[in-house]
């Protein structure tokens, strides 16, 4: 089965209705899934002290995630893509194994909101929170815009089906 978003498919009201419903479902996920991150405060984050082992990258089709692995704990935490800057990433990849780290982690997502290496702060909580919140805001805006497109597809297809039915009578 092949799905193609073409003018021909959009002219057919039944297909347009199905496409609109699908877009709305995906949009709702885009609007509400990022809310997982919104509850992060200093109080809801957990302080983790660990010995650094390595920083690894996990590439997916849409973004890279940088994970920190540790010698003394099995948990793996990661930096949110909006918090990654070139200097921080270079420092983490060049960091020798065995460095003592103090992390502020939002356990619900595994995101690192604050990072101290050997007593020196590399990532500040307020900076990370601001960057992640801005990212969430833009994802939500995109979700609302897509949802509007989905609703337009659904409504226009319903009108087309109603008028077609009246025309046939």
Short mmCIF file of C-alpha atoms in Angstrom, two decimals, residues 76-164:
data_model
loop_
_atom_site.label_atom_id
_atom_site.label_comp_id
_atom_site.label_asym_id
_atom_site.label_seq_id
_atom_site.Cartn_x
_atom_site.Cartn_y
_atom_site.Cartn_z
CA UNK A 76 22.10 6.94 31.08
CA UNK A 77 21.04 10.59 30.88
CA UNK A 78 20.98 12.89 27.91
CA UNK A 79 21.18 16.54 26.94
CA UNK A 80 18.08 17.97 25.33
CA UNK A 81 18.90 18.97 21.73
CA UNK A 82 18.03 22.61 22.44
CA UNK A 83 20.73 22.76 25.17
CA UNK A 84 23.56 21.45 23.01
CA UNK A 85 26.03 24.09 21.98
CA UNK A 86 29.28 23.46 20.17
CA UNK A 87 31.55 24.35 23.09
CA UNK A 88 29.69 22.12 25.56
CA UNK A 89 29.66 19.18 23.16
CA UNK A 90 33.37 19.55 22.36
CA UNK A 91 34.17 19.68 26.09
CA UNK A 92 32.10 16.55 26.77
CA UNK A 93 33.64 14.56 23.92
CA UNK A 94 37.15 15.61 25.02
CA UNK A 95 36.49 14.91 28.70
CA UNK A 96 38.55 12.06 30.09
CA UNK A 97 36.85 9.13 31.73
CA UNK A 98 36.84 9.34 35.53
CA UNK A 99 35.76 12.98 35.90
CA UNK A 100 33.37 13.59 38.79
CA UNK A 101 30.01 14.94 37.71
CA UNK A 102 27.08 16.39 39.54
CA UNK A 103 23.88 16.43 37.50
CA UNK A 104 20.43 17.82 38.01
CA UNK A 105 18.18 15.39 36.13
CA UNK A 106 14.47 15.41 35.44
CA UNK A 107 13.83 11.70 35.92
CA UNK A 108 10.54 11.70 34.01
CA UNK A 109 12.44 12.36 30.78
CA UNK A 110 16.09 11.63 31.61
CA UNK A 111 17.08 15.19 30.61
CA UNK A 112 20.06 16.83 32.21
CA UNK A 113 19.13 20.34 33.34
CA UNK A 114 22.34 21.20 35.15
CA UNK A 115 25.83 19.81 34.78
CA UNK A 116 28.87 20.30 36.97
CA UNK A 117 32.19 18.71 36.08
CA UNK A 118 34.88 18.59 38.77
CA UNK A 119 33.14 21.48 40.56
CA UNK A 120 32.87 23.68 37.46
CA UNK A 121 29.36 24.42 36.11
CA UNK A 122 29.07 23.52 32.43
CA UNK A 123 25.29 23.77 32.06
CA UNK A 124 23.11 26.05 34.18
CA UNK A 125 19.56 25.06 35.20
CA UNK A 126 17.95 28.37 34.26
CA UNK A 127 19.63 28.38 30.83
CA UNK A 128 18.57 24.78 30.12
CA UNK A 129 15.03 25.36 31.35
CA UNK A 130 14.65 28.45 29.16
CA UNK A 131 16.00 26.66 26.05
CA UNK A 132 13.80 23.59 26.58
CA UNK A 133 10.69 25.70 27.29
CA UNK A 134 11.27 27.70 24.08
CA UNK A 135 11.63 24.46 22.14
CA UNK A 136 8.38 23.15 23.65
CA UNK A 137 6.62 26.38 22.72
CA UNK A 138 7.66 26.13 19.05
CA UNK A 139 6.71 22.45 18.82
CA UNK A 140 3.29 23.32 20.27
CA UNK A 141 2.82 26.18 17.77
CA UNK A 142 3.63 23.81 14.91
CA UNK A 143 1.18 21.29 16.35
CA UNK A 144 -1.60 23.91 16.49
CA UNK A 145 -0.90 24.99 12.91
CA UNK A 146 -1.02 21.39 11.66
CA UNK A 147 -4.19 20.75 13.65
CA UNK A 148 -5.80 23.74 11.91
CA UNK A 149 -4.88 22.23 8.53
CA UNK A 150 -6.38 18.91 9.64
CA UNK A 151 -9.61 20.57 10.78
CA UNK A 152 -9.86 22.43 7.46
CA UNK A 153 -9.47 19.12 5.60
CA UNK A 154 -12.14 17.44 7.73
CA UNK A 155 -14.64 20.32 7.51
CA UNK A 156 -14.16 20.83 3.78
CA UNK A 157 -14.56 17.11 3.13
CA UNK A 158 -17.77 16.98 5.21
CA UNK A 159 -19.22 19.91 3.24
CA UNK A 160 -18.24 18.23 -0.01
CA UNK A 161 -19.90 14.98 1.06
CA UNK A 162 -23.08 16.77 2.21
CA UNK A 163 -23.39 18.80 -0.99
CA UNK A 164 -22.66 15.73 -3.11
#
